[in-house]
Every structure is written in structure tokens, then in C-alpha cells.
Coordinates of C-alpha atoms in Angstrom, one line a residue:
Chain A
M3 CA 0.0 0.0 0.0
E4 CA 2.7 2.4 1.0
K5 CA 4.6 1.4 -2.1
Q6 CA 1.7 2.3 -4.3
L7 CA 1.4 5.7 -2.7
N8 CA 5.0 6.3 -3.5
T9 CA 4.9 5.3 -7.1
T10 CA 1.7 6.8 -8.3
P11 CA 2.8 10.5 -8.1
N12 CA 6.1 9.6 -9.8
I13 CA 4.3 8.1 -12.8
S14 CA 2.1 11.1 -13.3
V15 CA 5.2 13.4 -13.1
I16 CA 6.8 11.3 -15.9
R17 CA 3.6 11.4 -18.0
K18 CA 3.4 15.2 -17.6
K19 CA 7.0 15.5 -18.7
E20 CA 6.3 13.4 -21.8
K21 CA 3.3 15.4 -22.7
K22 CA 5.1 18.6 -22.4
S23 CA 8.0 17.5 -24.6
L24 CA 5.7 16.6 -27.5
S25 CA 7.2 19.5 -29.4
L26 CA 7.6 20.0 -33.1
G27 CA 10.9 18.1 -33.0
K28 CA 9.1 15.1 -31.5
I29 CA 6.4 15.2 -34.1
I30 CA 8.9 15.3 -36.9
L31 CA 10.8 12.4 -35.3
Y32 CA 7.7 10.3 -35.0
I33 CA 6.7 10.9 -38.6
F34 CA 10.2 10.2 -39.8
M35 CA 10.4 6.9 -37.9
A36 CA 7.0 5.9 -39.0
I37 CA 8.1 6.3 -42.6
V38 CA 11.3 4.3 -42.0
G39 CA 9.3 1.5 -40.4
F40 CA 6.8 1.5 -43.2
L41 CA 9.5 1.4 -45.9
Q42 CA 11.2 -1.5 -44.1
L43 CA 8.0 -3.4 -43.9
F44 CA 6.7 -2.4 -47.3
P45 CA 8.0 -5.4 -49.3
L46 CA 6.2 -7.7 -46.9
L47 CA 3.0 -5.7 -47.0
W48 CA 3.1 -5.8 -50.8
L49 CA 3.6 -9.6 -50.6
F50 CA 0.5 -10.1 -48.4
D51 CA -1.5 -7.7 -50.5
Y52 CA -0.7 -9.3 -53.8
S53 CA -1.2 -12.8 -52.4
L54 CA -4.9 -11.9 -52.2
L55 CA -5.2 -10.5 -55.7
N56 CA -6.5 -12.5 -58.6
S57 CA -4.0 -12.9 -61.4
G58 CA -5.8 -10.3 -63.6
E59 CA -5.2 -7.5 -61.1
F60 CA -1.5 -8.1 -61.1
F61 CA -0.6 -5.9 -64.0
G62 CA -2.2 -2.7 -63.0
D63 CA -0.3 0.5 -62.2
A64 CA -1.4 0.6 -58.5
I65 CA 1.2 0.3 -55.8
L66 CA -1.0 -1.4 -53.2
Q67 CA -4.4 -2.5 -54.3
I68 CA -7.5 -3.3 -52.2
P69 CA -8.2 -6.8 -53.2
S70 CA -11.8 -7.0 -54.4
P71 CA -12.8 -9.5 -53.2
P72 CA -9.8 -11.0 -51.4
E73 CA -8.8 -14.2 -53.3
W74 CA -8.5 -16.6 -50.3
E75 CA -8.5 -19.4 -52.9
T76 CA -4.9 -18.6 -53.7
Y77 CA -4.0 -19.9 -50.3
I78 CA -6.1 -23.0 -50.8
S79 CA -4.4 -23.8 -54.2
A80 CA -1.0 -23.0 -52.6
F81 CA -1.8 -25.5 -49.9
T82 CA -3.1 -28.3 -52.2
Q83 CA -0.7 -27.8 -55.2
G84 CA 2.4 -26.6 -53.5
N85 CA 2.9 -29.7 -51.3
V86 CA 2.8 -27.3 -48.4
L87 CA 1.5 -29.8 -45.9
P88 CA 4.1 -32.7 -46.3
Y89 CA 6.9 -30.1 -46.6
F90 CA 5.6 -28.4 -43.5
F91 CA 5.8 -31.7 -41.7
N92 CA 9.4 -32.3 -42.9
S93 CA 10.4 -28.8 -41.8
V94 CA 8.9 -29.3 -38.4
L95 CA 10.6 -32.6 -37.9
V96 CA 14.0 -31.6 -39.1
T97 CA 13.9 -28.3 -37.2
F98 CA 12.8 -29.8 -33.9
V99 CA 15.3 -32.6 -33.9
S100 CA 18.2 -30.3 -34.9
V101 CA 17.2 -27.8 -32.3
A102 CA 17.0 -30.4 -29.5
L103 CA 20.2 -32.1 -30.6
T104 CA 22.0 -28.8 -30.7
A105 CA 20.8 -27.9 -27.3
F106 CA 21.8 -31.2 -25.8
V107 CA 25.2 -31.3 -27.3
S108 CA 25.9 -27.7 -26.5
I109 CA 25.1 -28.2 -22.8
L110 CA 27.6 -31.1 -22.6
L111 CA 30.3 -29.2 -24.4
A112 CA 29.7 -26.0 -22.4
Y113 CA 30.0 -28.0 -19.1
A114 CA 33.2 -29.6 -20.3
F115 CA 34.7 -26.2 -21.1
T116 CA 33.5 -24.3 -18.0
R117 CA 34.0 -26.9 -15.3
M118 CA 36.1 -29.8 -16.3
K119 CA 39.9 -29.7 -16.2
W120 CA 41.6 -31.3 -19.2
R121 CA 44.7 -30.9 -21.2
F122 CA 43.4 -30.2 -24.6
S123 CA 40.5 -28.0 -23.8
A124 CA 42.2 -24.9 -25.4
L125 CA 42.9 -26.8 -28.6
F126 CA 39.3 -28.1 -28.8
L127 CA 38.0 -24.7 -28.2
N128 CA 40.0 -23.4 -31.2
I129 CA 38.6 -26.1 -33.4
I130 CA 35.1 -25.0 -32.5
L131 CA 36.0 -21.4 -33.3
L132 CA 37.3 -22.5 -36.7
G133 CA 34.0 -24.3 -37.3
M134 CA 32.3 -21.0 -36.7
M135 CA 34.3 -19.2 -39.4
I136 CA 33.9 -21.8 -42.2
P137 CA 31.3 -20.9 -44.8
I138 CA 28.5 -23.4 -45.2
H139 CA 29.1 -23.4 -48.9
A140 CA 32.6 -24.7 -48.6
T141 CA 31.2 -27.9 -47.1
L142 CA 28.4 -28.5 -49.7
L143 CA 30.5 -30.3 -52.2
P144 CA 32.4 -32.7 -49.9
N145 CA 29.3 -33.4 -47.8
F146 CA 27.4 -34.2 -51.0
I147 CA 30.0 -36.8 -51.9
I148 CA 30.2 -38.2 -48.4
F149 CA 26.4 -38.5 -48.1
N150 CA 26.3 -40.0 -51.5
E151 CA 28.9 -42.6 -50.5
V152 CA 27.2 -43.7 -47.3
G153 CA 23.7 -43.5 -48.9
M154 CA 22.5 -40.6 -46.7
L155 CA 21.3 -38.3 -49.5
N156 CA 17.6 -38.0 -49.3
S157 CA 17.2 -38.6 -45.6
Y158 CA 16.3 -36.5 -42.6
W159 CA 19.8 -37.1 -41.2
A160 CA 21.3 -35.4 -44.2
L161 CA 19.8 -32.2 -42.9
I162 CA 19.7 -32.7 -39.2
L163 CA 23.5 -33.4 -38.8
P164 CA 24.8 -30.5 -40.8
Y165 CA 22.2 -28.1 -39.3
T166 CA 23.3 -29.2 -35.8
A167 CA 27.0 -29.0 -36.7
F168 CA 26.7 -25.4 -37.9
N169 CA 24.6 -24.3 -34.9
I170 CA 26.8 -25.9 -32.3
P171 CA 29.7 -23.4 -32.1
I172 CA 27.6 -20.3 -31.4
S173 CA 25.1 -22.1 -29.2
M174 CA 27.9 -23.6 -27.1
F175 CA 29.5 -20.1 -26.7
I176 CA 26.2 -18.7 -25.5
V177 CA 25.6 -21.5 -23.0
T178 CA 29.2 -21.3 -21.8
G179 CA 28.8 -17.6 -21.2
F180 CA 25.7 -18.3 -19.1
M181 CA 27.2 -21.3 -17.2
E182 CA 30.2 -19.2 -16.1
T183 CA 27.9 -17.1 -14.0
I184 CA 26.6 -20.1 -12.0
P185 CA 28.4 -20.2 -8.7
R186 CA 30.5 -23.3 -8.1
S187 CA 29.2 -23.7 -4.5
I188 CA 26.0 -25.1 -5.9
E189 CA 27.9 -28.0 -7.4
E190 CA 30.1 -28.4 -4.3
A191 CA 27.0 -28.9 -2.3
A192 CA 25.7 -31.5 -4.7
V193 CA 29.0 -33.3 -4.5
M194 CA 28.8 -33.4 -0.7
D195 CA 25.4 -35.2 -1.2
G196 CA 27.2 -37.8 -3.3
A197 CA 26.0 -36.7 -6.8
G198 CA 28.1 -37.7 -9.8
I199 CA 28.8 -35.5 -12.9
W200 CA 25.6 -36.6 -14.8
R201 CA 23.3 -36.0 -11.9
I202 CA 24.9 -32.6 -11.2
L203 CA 24.6 -31.7 -14.9
F204 CA 21.0 -32.7 -15.4
K205 CA 19.5 -32.2 -12.0
V206 CA 21.3 -29.0 -10.9
I207 CA 22.9 -27.2 -13.9
F208 CA 20.3 -27.9 -16.6
P209 CA 17.4 -26.3 -14.7
I210 CA 19.5 -23.1 -14.0
T211 CA 20.7 -23.0 -17.6
K212 CA 17.2 -23.1 -19.1
P213 CA 17.0 -19.4 -20.1
A214 CA 20.1 -19.8 -22.2
I215 CA 18.7 -23.0 -23.7
A216 CA 15.5 -21.1 -24.6
T217 CA 17.5 -18.4 -26.3
I218 CA 19.6 -20.7 -28.4
S219 CA 16.7 -22.8 -29.3
V220 CA 14.6 -20.0 -30.7
V221 CA 17.5 -18.6 -32.7
N222 CA 18.3 -22.1 -34.0
F223 CA 14.7 -22.6 -34.9
I224 CA 14.7 -19.6 -37.2
N225 CA 18.0 -20.7 -38.7
C226 CA 16.8 -24.2 -39.5
W227 CA 13.3 -23.2 -40.5
N228 CA 14.7 -20.8 -43.2
E229 CA 17.7 -22.9 -44.3
F230 CA 17.7 -23.5 -48.0
I231 CA 21.0 -24.3 -49.7
M232 CA 21.8 -27.5 -47.9
A233 CA 18.3 -28.8 -48.2
Y234 CA 18.4 -28.0 -51.9
T235 CA 21.7 -29.8 -52.3
F236 CA 21.2 -32.9 -50.2
I237 CA 17.5 -33.6 -50.9
T238 CA 16.1 -34.4 -54.3
E239 CA 13.1 -36.6 -53.4
D240 CA 9.8 -35.1 -52.6
T241 CA 9.4 -37.2 -49.4
F242 CA 12.1 -35.3 -47.6
K243 CA 11.8 -31.8 -49.0
T244 CA 11.3 -28.9 -46.6
L245 CA 9.1 -25.8 -46.8
P246 CA 11.3 -23.4 -48.8
F247 CA 11.1 -25.9 -51.7
S248 CA 7.4 -25.3 -52.2
I249 CA 8.2 -21.8 -53.5
I250 CA 10.8 -23.1 -56.0
Q251 CA 8.4 -25.8 -57.0
F252 CA 5.5 -23.4 -57.4
V253 CA 7.5 -20.9 -59.5
G254 CA 8.6 -23.8 -61.7
Q255 CA 5.2 -25.4 -62.3
Y256 CA 2.7 -22.6 -62.1
S257 CA 4.8 -19.8 -63.3
S258 CA 1.8 -17.7 -64.3
N259 CA -0.1 -18.2 -61.1
Y260 CA 1.4 -15.2 -59.3
G261 CA -1.3 -15.0 -56.6
A262 CA -0.6 -18.6 -55.5
Q263 CA 3.2 -18.0 -55.6
F264 CA 2.8 -15.0 -53.3
A265 CA 0.5 -17.1 -51.0
V266 CA 3.1 -19.8 -50.6
M267 CA 5.7 -17.2 -49.7
S268 CA 3.4 -15.7 -47.2
L269 CA 2.7 -19.2 -45.7
I270 CA 6.4 -19.7 -45.2
A271 CA 7.1 -16.2 -43.8
I272 CA 4.3 -16.2 -41.3
P273 CA 5.6 -18.9 -38.8
S274 CA 8.9 -17.1 -38.6
I275 CA 7.3 -13.7 -38.0
I276 CA 4.9 -15.2 -35.3
M277 CA 7.9 -16.9 -33.7
Y278 CA 9.8 -13.6 -33.6
L279 CA 6.8 -11.6 -32.2
F280 CA 6.5 -14.2 -29.4
F281 CA 10.2 -14.5 -28.5
T282 CA 11.6 -11.1 -29.5
D283 CA 13.6 -10.8 -26.3
E284 CA 15.1 -14.3 -26.5
I285 CA 16.0 -13.8 -30.1
N286 CA 17.6 -10.4 -29.4
K287 CA 19.5 -11.9 -26.4
G288 CA 20.7 -14.8 -28.5
L289 CA 21.9 -12.6 -31.4
M290 CA 23.7 -10.2 -29.0
A291 CA 25.4 -13.0 -27.0
G292 CA 26.3 -14.7 -30.3
S293 CA 27.8 -11.6 -31.8
I294 CA 29.8 -10.6 -28.8
K295 CA 31.4 -14.0 -28.4
G296 CA 31.9 -14.4 -32.2
Chain B
M15 CA 35.7 -32.3 -6.3
N16 CA 38.9 -31.9 -8.3
Q17 CA 39.0 -35.6 -9.0
L18 CA 35.4 -35.5 -10.2
M19 CA 36.0 -32.6 -12.5
S20 CA 39.0 -34.2 -14.2
S21 CA 37.6 -37.6 -14.7
K22 CA 38.7 -38.7 -18.2
R23 CA 35.7 -40.9 -18.7
S24 CA 33.2 -38.1 -18.0
I25 CA 35.1 -35.6 -20.1
F26 CA 35.1 -38.1 -23.0
F27 CA 31.3 -38.5 -22.9
L28 CA 30.7 -34.8 -22.6
V29 CA 32.9 -33.8 -25.5
A30 CA 32.5 -36.8 -27.8
P31 CA 29.0 -36.2 -29.2
G32 CA 29.6 -32.6 -30.2
F33 CA 33.0 -33.3 -31.7
L34 CA 31.8 -36.3 -33.6
I35 CA 29.2 -34.1 -35.3
L36 CA 31.6 -31.1 -35.8
I37 CA 34.4 -33.2 -37.2
S38 CA 32.3 -35.3 -39.5
M39 CA 30.2 -32.4 -40.9
I40 CA 32.7 -29.5 -41.0
I41 CA 36.3 -30.3 -40.3
F42 CA 36.7 -33.6 -42.3
P43 CA 34.8 -32.2 -45.3
I44 CA 37.1 -29.2 -45.4
G45 CA 40.0 -31.7 -45.4
M46 CA 38.4 -33.5 -48.3
S47 CA 38.0 -30.2 -50.2
I48 CA 41.7 -29.5 -49.8
Y49 CA 42.5 -33.0 -51.1
Y50 CA 40.2 -32.8 -54.2
G51 CA 41.4 -29.2 -54.8
F52 CA 44.6 -30.8 -56.1
T53 CA 42.9 -33.1 -58.6
D54 CA 41.1 -32.8 -61.9
W55 CA 38.1 -34.8 -60.7
G56 CA 34.9 -34.3 -62.6
G57 CA 32.6 -35.8 -59.9
I58 CA 32.6 -39.4 -61.2
G59 CA 35.3 -41.8 -62.4
D60 CA 39.0 -41.5 -62.2
Y61 CA 41.1 -38.5 -61.4
N62 CA 44.7 -37.3 -61.5
F63 CA 46.7 -35.2 -59.1
I64 CA 47.6 -32.0 -60.8
G65 CA 49.4 -30.2 -58.0
F66 CA 48.7 -26.5 -57.7
E67 CA 47.3 -26.3 -61.2
N68 CA 43.7 -25.4 -60.1
F69 CA 44.9 -22.8 -57.7
K70 CA 47.2 -21.2 -60.2
T71 CA 44.4 -21.0 -62.8
I72 CA 42.0 -19.5 -60.3
I73 CA 44.3 -16.8 -59.1
M74 CA 46.0 -16.0 -62.5
N75 CA 43.5 -16.6 -65.2
D76 CA 40.0 -17.0 -64.0
E77 CA 38.0 -13.9 -64.9
V78 CA 34.8 -15.1 -63.3
F79 CA 36.6 -15.8 -60.0
R80 CA 37.9 -12.2 -60.2
T81 CA 34.4 -10.8 -60.8
S82 CA 33.0 -12.9 -57.9
L83 CA 35.7 -11.6 -55.6
I84 CA 35.3 -8.0 -56.7
N85 CA 31.5 -8.3 -56.3
A86 CA 31.9 -9.8 -52.8
L87 CA 34.2 -6.9 -51.8
L88 CA 31.8 -4.3 -53.4
L89 CA 28.9 -5.8 -51.4
T90 CA 31.0 -5.7 -48.2
V91 CA 32.1 -2.1 -48.7
A92 CA 28.7 -0.9 -49.7
T93 CA 27.2 -2.5 -46.6
I94 CA 29.6 -0.9 -44.3
V95 CA 29.5 2.5 -46.0
I96 CA 25.8 2.8 -46.6
Q97 CA 23.9 0.4 -44.2
H98 CA 26.0 0.9 -41.1
P99 CA 25.8 4.7 -40.8
I100 CA 22.0 4.5 -41.3
A101 CA 21.8 1.8 -38.6
I102 CA 23.8 3.9 -36.2
F103 CA 21.6 7.0 -37.0
L104 CA 18.4 5.1 -36.5
S105 CA 19.6 3.3 -33.3
I106 CA 20.1 6.8 -31.8
L107 CA 16.9 8.2 -33.0
I108 CA 14.8 5.3 -31.8
T109 CA 15.8 5.8 -28.2
H110 CA 13.8 9.0 -28.3
C111 CA 10.6 7.3 -29.4
G112 CA 9.3 6.6 -25.9
R113 CA 6.7 3.8 -25.9
W114 CA 7.0 3.3 -29.6
E115 CA 10.6 2.3 -29.2
K116 CA 9.8 -1.4 -28.7
V117 CA 7.4 -1.5 -31.6
L118 CA 9.8 0.2 -34.0
R119 CA 12.6 -2.0 -32.9
T120 CA 10.6 -5.1 -33.8
V121 CA 9.4 -3.6 -37.1
L122 CA 13.0 -2.8 -38.2
F123 CA 14.2 -6.3 -37.3
I124 CA 11.4 -8.3 -39.0
P125 CA 13.0 -8.6 -42.5
A126 CA 16.0 -10.3 -40.9
I127 CA 14.0 -13.4 -39.9
I128 CA 12.3 -13.9 -43.2
S129 CA 13.4 -17.0 -45.1
I130 CA 16.1 -16.3 -47.7
V131 CA 14.0 -18.0 -50.4
V132 CA 11.0 -15.8 -49.6
T133 CA 13.3 -12.7 -49.6
A134 CA 14.9 -13.6 -52.9
K135 CA 11.7 -14.5 -54.8
L136 CA 9.8 -11.5 -53.3
W137 CA 12.5 -9.0 -54.4
A138 CA 12.7 -10.7 -57.8
S139 CA 9.0 -9.9 -58.1
I140 CA 9.5 -6.3 -56.9
Y141 CA 12.1 -5.8 -59.6
N142 CA 10.0 -7.6 -62.3
P143 CA 9.5 -5.2 -65.2
Q144 CA 5.9 -6.6 -66.0
Y145 CA 4.2 -6.5 -62.6
G146 CA 6.9 -5.4 -60.1
V147 CA 6.1 -2.6 -57.7
L148 CA 9.4 -0.8 -58.0
N149 CA 8.7 0.5 -61.6
N150 CA 5.1 1.4 -60.5
V151 CA 6.4 3.4 -57.6
L152 CA 8.9 5.3 -59.8
E153 CA 6.1 6.1 -62.3
A154 CA 3.9 7.3 -59.5
I155 CA 6.5 9.8 -58.3
G156 CA 7.2 11.0 -61.8
L157 CA 10.5 9.2 -62.4
S158 CA 9.1 7.0 -65.2
S159 CA 12.4 7.5 -67.2
W160 CA 14.1 5.5 -64.4
T161 CA 12.0 2.4 -64.9
Q162 CA 13.7 -0.7 -66.3
D163 CA 14.5 -4.4 -66.0
W164 CA 16.5 -4.2 -62.7
L165 CA 18.0 -7.6 -62.8
G166 CA 18.4 -7.8 -66.5
N167 CA 20.8 -4.8 -66.8
P168 CA 24.4 -6.1 -66.3
N169 CA 25.6 -2.8 -64.9
L170 CA 22.8 -2.4 -62.4
A171 CA 22.0 -6.0 -61.4
I172 CA 24.7 -6.3 -58.7
W173 CA 23.3 -3.1 -57.1
S174 CA 19.8 -4.6 -57.2
I175 CA 21.2 -7.6 -55.4
I176 CA 23.1 -5.4 -52.9
V177 CA 19.8 -3.6 -52.0
V178 CA 18.2 -6.9 -51.2
T179 CA 21.1 -8.1 -48.9
M180 CA 21.0 -4.7 -47.2
W181 CA 17.3 -4.9 -46.6
Q182 CA 17.6 -8.3 -45.1
G183 CA 20.8 -7.6 -43.1
F184 CA 19.7 -4.2 -41.8
G185 CA 17.9 -5.4 -38.7
Y186 CA 20.9 -7.3 -37.4
A187 CA 23.3 -4.3 -37.8
F188 CA 20.7 -2.0 -36.3
L189 CA 20.2 -4.3 -33.3
L190 CA 23.9 -4.4 -32.5
Y191 CA 24.2 -0.6 -32.6
Y192 CA 21.0 -0.2 -30.6
A193 CA 22.5 -2.4 -27.9
G194 CA 25.6 -0.3 -28.0
V195 CA 23.6 3.0 -27.5
K196 CA 21.6 1.4 -24.7
G197 CA 24.8 0.3 -23.0
V198 CA 26.1 3.8 -22.6
P199 CA 25.8 4.5 -18.8
D200 CA 23.2 7.1 -17.8
E201 CA 25.8 9.1 -15.8
L202 CA 27.6 9.9 -19.0
Y203 CA 24.5 11.5 -20.5
E204 CA 23.9 13.4 -17.2
A205 CA 27.5 14.6 -17.1
A206 CA 27.5 15.8 -20.7
K207 CA 24.2 17.7 -20.0
I208 CA 25.7 19.4 -17.0
D209 CA 28.7 20.4 -19.1
G210 CA 26.2 22.1 -21.3
A211 CA 26.4 19.8 -24.3
N212 CA 23.6 20.0 -26.8
P213 CA 22.1 16.8 -28.1
F214 CA 24.2 16.9 -31.3
Q215 CA 27.5 17.3 -29.4
L216 CA 26.3 14.7 -26.9
Y217 CA 26.0 12.1 -29.7
V218 CA 29.0 13.1 -31.8
K219 CA 31.4 13.5 -28.9
V220 CA 30.2 11.0 -26.3
V221 CA 27.9 8.3 -27.6
I222 CA 29.4 7.6 -31.1
P223 CA 33.0 7.2 -29.8
L224 CA 31.6 4.8 -27.1
L225 CA 30.1 2.7 -29.9
A226 CA 33.6 1.8 -31.2
P227 CA 33.7 -1.7 -29.7
M228 CA 30.2 -2.4 -31.1
M229 CA 31.3 -1.1 -34.5
R230 CA 34.1 -3.6 -34.5
V231 CA 31.8 -6.5 -33.8
A232 CA 29.2 -5.3 -36.3
I233 CA 31.8 -4.7 -39.0
I234 CA 33.4 -8.1 -38.6
I235 CA 30.0 -9.8 -38.7
A236 CA 29.0 -7.8 -41.8
V237 CA 32.2 -8.6 -43.6
I238 CA 32.0 -12.3 -42.9
S239 CA 28.3 -12.5 -43.9
C240 CA 28.9 -10.5 -47.0
L241 CA 31.7 -12.7 -48.2
K242 CA 29.6 -15.8 -47.5
Q243 CA 26.6 -14.4 -49.3
M244 CA 25.3 -16.7 -52.0
E245 CA 21.6 -17.7 -51.7
V246 CA 20.2 -14.3 -52.8
V247 CA 22.3 -14.4 -56.0
Y248 CA 21.6 -18.1 -56.6
L249 CA 17.9 -17.6 -56.4
M250 CA 17.6 -14.2 -58.2
T251 CA 20.0 -14.2 -61.1
D252 CA 22.3 -17.3 -60.7
G253 CA 25.2 -15.0 -61.3
G254 CA 23.8 -13.5 -64.5
P255 CA 23.4 -11.6 -66.7
G256 CA 26.8 -12.7 -68.1
N257 CA 28.4 -13.4 -64.6
S258 CA 27.8 -9.7 -63.6
T259 CA 26.3 -10.7 -60.3
Q260 CA 28.5 -13.7 -59.6
L261 CA 29.6 -14.2 -55.9
L262 CA 32.2 -16.7 -54.6
G263 CA 29.7 -19.1 -53.0
N264 CA 27.5 -19.2 -56.1
Y265 CA 30.5 -19.6 -58.5
L266 CA 31.9 -22.6 -56.6
Y267 CA 28.4 -24.1 -56.5
Q268 CA 28.0 -23.7 -60.3
T269 CA 31.5 -25.0 -61.1
A270 CA 31.0 -28.2 -59.1
F271 CA 27.4 -29.0 -59.6
S272 CA 26.5 -27.5 -63.0
S273 CA 29.7 -27.8 -64.9
A274 CA 30.9 -31.0 -63.1
Q275 CA 34.4 -29.6 -62.4
Y276 CA 34.5 -31.0 -59.0
G277 CA 38.3 -30.7 -58.4
Y278 CA 38.3 -27.1 -59.6
G279 CA 35.2 -26.2 -57.5
N280 CA 36.9 -27.6 -54.4
A281 CA 40.0 -25.5 -55.1
I282 CA 37.7 -22.4 -55.3
S283 CA 36.2 -23.4 -52.0
V284 CA 39.6 -23.7 -50.4
I285 CA 40.6 -20.3 -51.6
F286 CA 37.2 -19.0 -50.4
V287 CA 37.8 -20.4 -46.9
I288 CA 41.3 -18.9 -46.8
V289 CA 40.0 -15.5 -47.9
V290 CA 37.4 -15.5 -45.1
L291 CA 39.9 -16.6 -42.5
I292 CA 42.5 -14.1 -43.4
I293 CA 40.1 -11.2 -43.6
T294 CA 38.6 -12.2 -40.2
V295 CA 41.9 -12.5 -38.5
V296 CA 43.3 -9.3 -40.0
L297 CA 40.2 -7.3 -39.2
N298 CA 40.1 -8.6 -35.7
K299 CA 43.7 -7.6 -35.1
F300 CA 43.4 -4.3 -36.9
L301 CA 40.2 -3.2 -35.2
K302 CA 41.1 -4.4 -31.8
R303 CA 43.8 -1.7 -31.5
D304 CA 41.5 1.3 -31.2
V305 CA 38.8 -0.1 -29.1
G306 CA 37.6 2.5 -26.6
E307 CA 36.8 1.5 -23.0
Y308 CA 33.7 2.5 -21.1

């Protein structure tokens, strides 16, 4: 009660200040920033707008058109002809397994580097750093040959393993940064109670590390969900293709059905945008931590 | 405790899964690339070792490689000279937007999480001379003499590509600088105000110099990601018209997969990795020198 009494006048003071400072400069600032925001989003607005037009309306001079009536059918034909559903399932499966595997492996590695004492830890850390600097494209050709040799082309593993590999370095560094802040006394207490490494790791450390795990998982989700070039190289059979393929397929097969092409693009973009709106803070944290370590 | 933390068995099981994946998906393939870079292998059948022949040809006589490298450097320089100053400017302006700050921050970042396939196909449509919105916009503002086939003009196509990569990469650069601006301690703003600094002086003399460490990080990330850029070109122009938009990643992909010059493609990929590593290390050393401290 007392607290409330203290804070209420403060807030009103701040509000008054804000109102007072709504000067000409502020108005110009808001208008300017609104234009910048609009320009940045404009391509996406155009995409959603045109996905609802029927093909005849495409060639007008208008910049954004009010669809009359909105052609929701483009979404239906995108869904039925673009293989969206099976590809969606593949994307979900590959993404979730990769994200979970990356998280698991990164916790183990991070623990080995922050707590365990071993001779070659510096060397191994450098190898991981090297993995971070190698462009994905440089591994496309040799991995294609290897997967071909061992019969792994056209399988979920041909995507899960390289996705995991390329997400490990940065994820491990983010989790490491977080683990370093956990006081060692917590583990010492657990050792007193007779716990071994694995029990400490999964019963004590893992629950504390959850925020960092959440961060890397969301960032890795977006990476895997949007990944294209590896999927395009290692997968040729319909059964294993992921969502980005449906655009390529659609453009190839129904090159004049612009509305449906735009609908497929919207269908692929929407899950990422929703994910981002839900987890803005986690994603920002992940990107910041990743960039500072990198 | 010490004994527990240096148990060889535990360390092995902590480190092995991650390293198995990293070595088999990144390190070993790169080794293979180096090996095949010294051969004339065409992808199937026998091959001969031809020493440094591939590397010599690439460095001395390969016009397309030169174009790819120049384009990659052009993309990098343009990003740093155009995109980063805008990102810094907006990251400062946005902190004055009160409760709109969060919304604007989210809006400015959204393009960065859109799938590369969607981005590429969307922008290909924006540039399309028949129904693309860019020409319509130019006509609407009275610049109809500027309208043209943006991706079909060999002199302009690379710039059309650069705009797309800037649009997609903007959110990330912006977020880094924004974090930098937010990281400036409040006391410094107060102190500058007491010293009678106007807002302009405050930013030019206090805030921007303090952004130096963040600039280093942001520039290194931008350079690496620009050098690695490939998907946008692959999906929009495939290097054309007439190799005018060729980038390193796309060129090595074409060489190996479309022209079946597997040995040669691997040699390109090795040079590609070396270029990225050298630039990263040099940049890191060079930029570390004048890092300001808070």
C-alpha cells in the first residue's frame, strides 16, 4: 500500500513530462520513424497484398491494391498444389530434432569447457572457433560426396546433422557464457550429497541454464526453418523436402499463377514472424550474445 | 571435487558427441575439399593429381573468379559505408521514441527473420518489369524514365542484389548498434548535459565514440556474412546476366554441380575459406587496436 502511494505520483510526473515534450521536433521524429518503419515493412505488405489478388489484377499501375474480393483461394491452391503440408511436416521434424540435438550437445560441451579440467581444452575450443568461421558453402561439395557414398542423401539425417553442426559453435558459446555465471558452490553442495557428474549436470545445472537454452533454441529454430541451400543440395526426393522448396516448385510449375506463388511465400514467412513476435527478447539476447562471443 | 572434474571418462562422454558431429560435418569435409582441390576430378570416375594447377588457374587466369571476388568486396564495402551509418543513426533516433521504441525496434528487425527463399523471390517480383512494384512506384512519383529491368541490366544487377542483402541484413546491424547505444551509462548523459552539451554534441562527442567496440563487432560480422553471401544471387540471377552478379559461393556451386568440375570447384572453395579466415583475423587484429573502453 505504501509502495503504491510512492509510485503513483512519480508516474504522473513522468507522464506530464512526456506530454510537455511533444514538441515540433518530436512530431517530426515520429513521422520520420513511421516512414522508415513503413519502408522497411513495405515489401512484406506488398507480398501479403498481392497474395490476395486474382491474377488479372497483377498488371495494373497501382502500388498497393485493395483486393476485391480477397482471393483466399490462392491460399487453398497453394496448400493443395504446393505440397505445403508434407513439406511443412518435414520442416517441423528436421527443425525440432536439430534444435533439440544442438541444445543437448551444447550443454555437454559447455559444461566440459567451463567446469572440467583437461589438457586439450584450449585446442578443442580453437577447433570449434574454426567451425564458426567456415562458410556453409565450402562444405556443400564434400558433404554431398560423403552423403552419396554412405547413402545418406535424401534422408532426414542429411539435414539434421549439418544443421546441428553449424549451430553448435555459437550455441555452445552462448551457453558457456551463461554457465560461467553459475556459482560453483551449488555443485560443491551436490558433490557433498554424493552426486556424480551426470546428476549434477541434469538435476542441478540444466534447470538453471534453461533461459540460455531457450535463447539458443529460438534462434536455431529460425536458422533451421529458413535454411535453403543445404536442403536444396542434399535432398532431391519429394518425401524429404522442406518448406522453402514449395516456392521453388511453385514458381517452376505454375509460373503464371502469381497469386498462389505469393500465397506460398506468405505461408512460409508467417511462422517465422509469429515466432519472432512471441520470442523477441530471447532472439535479441541470442543474437547479442552470439555476436559478442563471435 | 577436483578428482570428479578431471575424470577422463566423464570428459570423453561430454565432449565426444559434439566433436563427432563437428568433425564429421565440418572439419573432415574441409580436409576432403583440400584433397580434391589438387585433382582434376569431374565428380565421377578416375582423377589425377595436378598439384597447384587449379589454384594457379583460379588466381592468375579466372575472370569469373575475379568478378566474384570483386562483387563480394563491393557488397561488403557498400554494406559498411551505406547500411551501417543508417543503422547507427536510427539506433540513436529510436531511443527518443518513448513507448513506440519497442514496436519500432521489432518492425525494423522483421526482415532479418524472413526465409532467404522468400526474400529472394519476393524481391525478384518487386524488380519484375511486368508487374513489379518498383517500376510502378517510380512512375507514381514522376520518375518514369528510371523504370527498367532491374535484374536484366548487367551494370545495375549487382546493385539490385546489394539492396536486397542490405534490406535483409539491416535489422541485425541495427540491433547491435542499438544495444551499444543502450549500453552507454546514464551518468555519461547526465555529465554531458551538466557540461552544457547540446544533443548533437552529446552524440557526436560522447555516444558515437563509445560505440567503437560495437562497431568492431558489427563490421566483422557484416564482412563475414557479405563474403559468404550466395543464396540471394543463386535464387535471383544465378550470377547473370553474363556473370555480372557472380559471388564466390555461387561460383563454386556452379562449377562443381552444374559444370561438373569437382576438383576445380573444391579449389575455389579452399581459396574461399582462406580469404574469409585471413580477412577475419586481420580485421580482428586491426580493429582491436583502437577499441575504446567504457
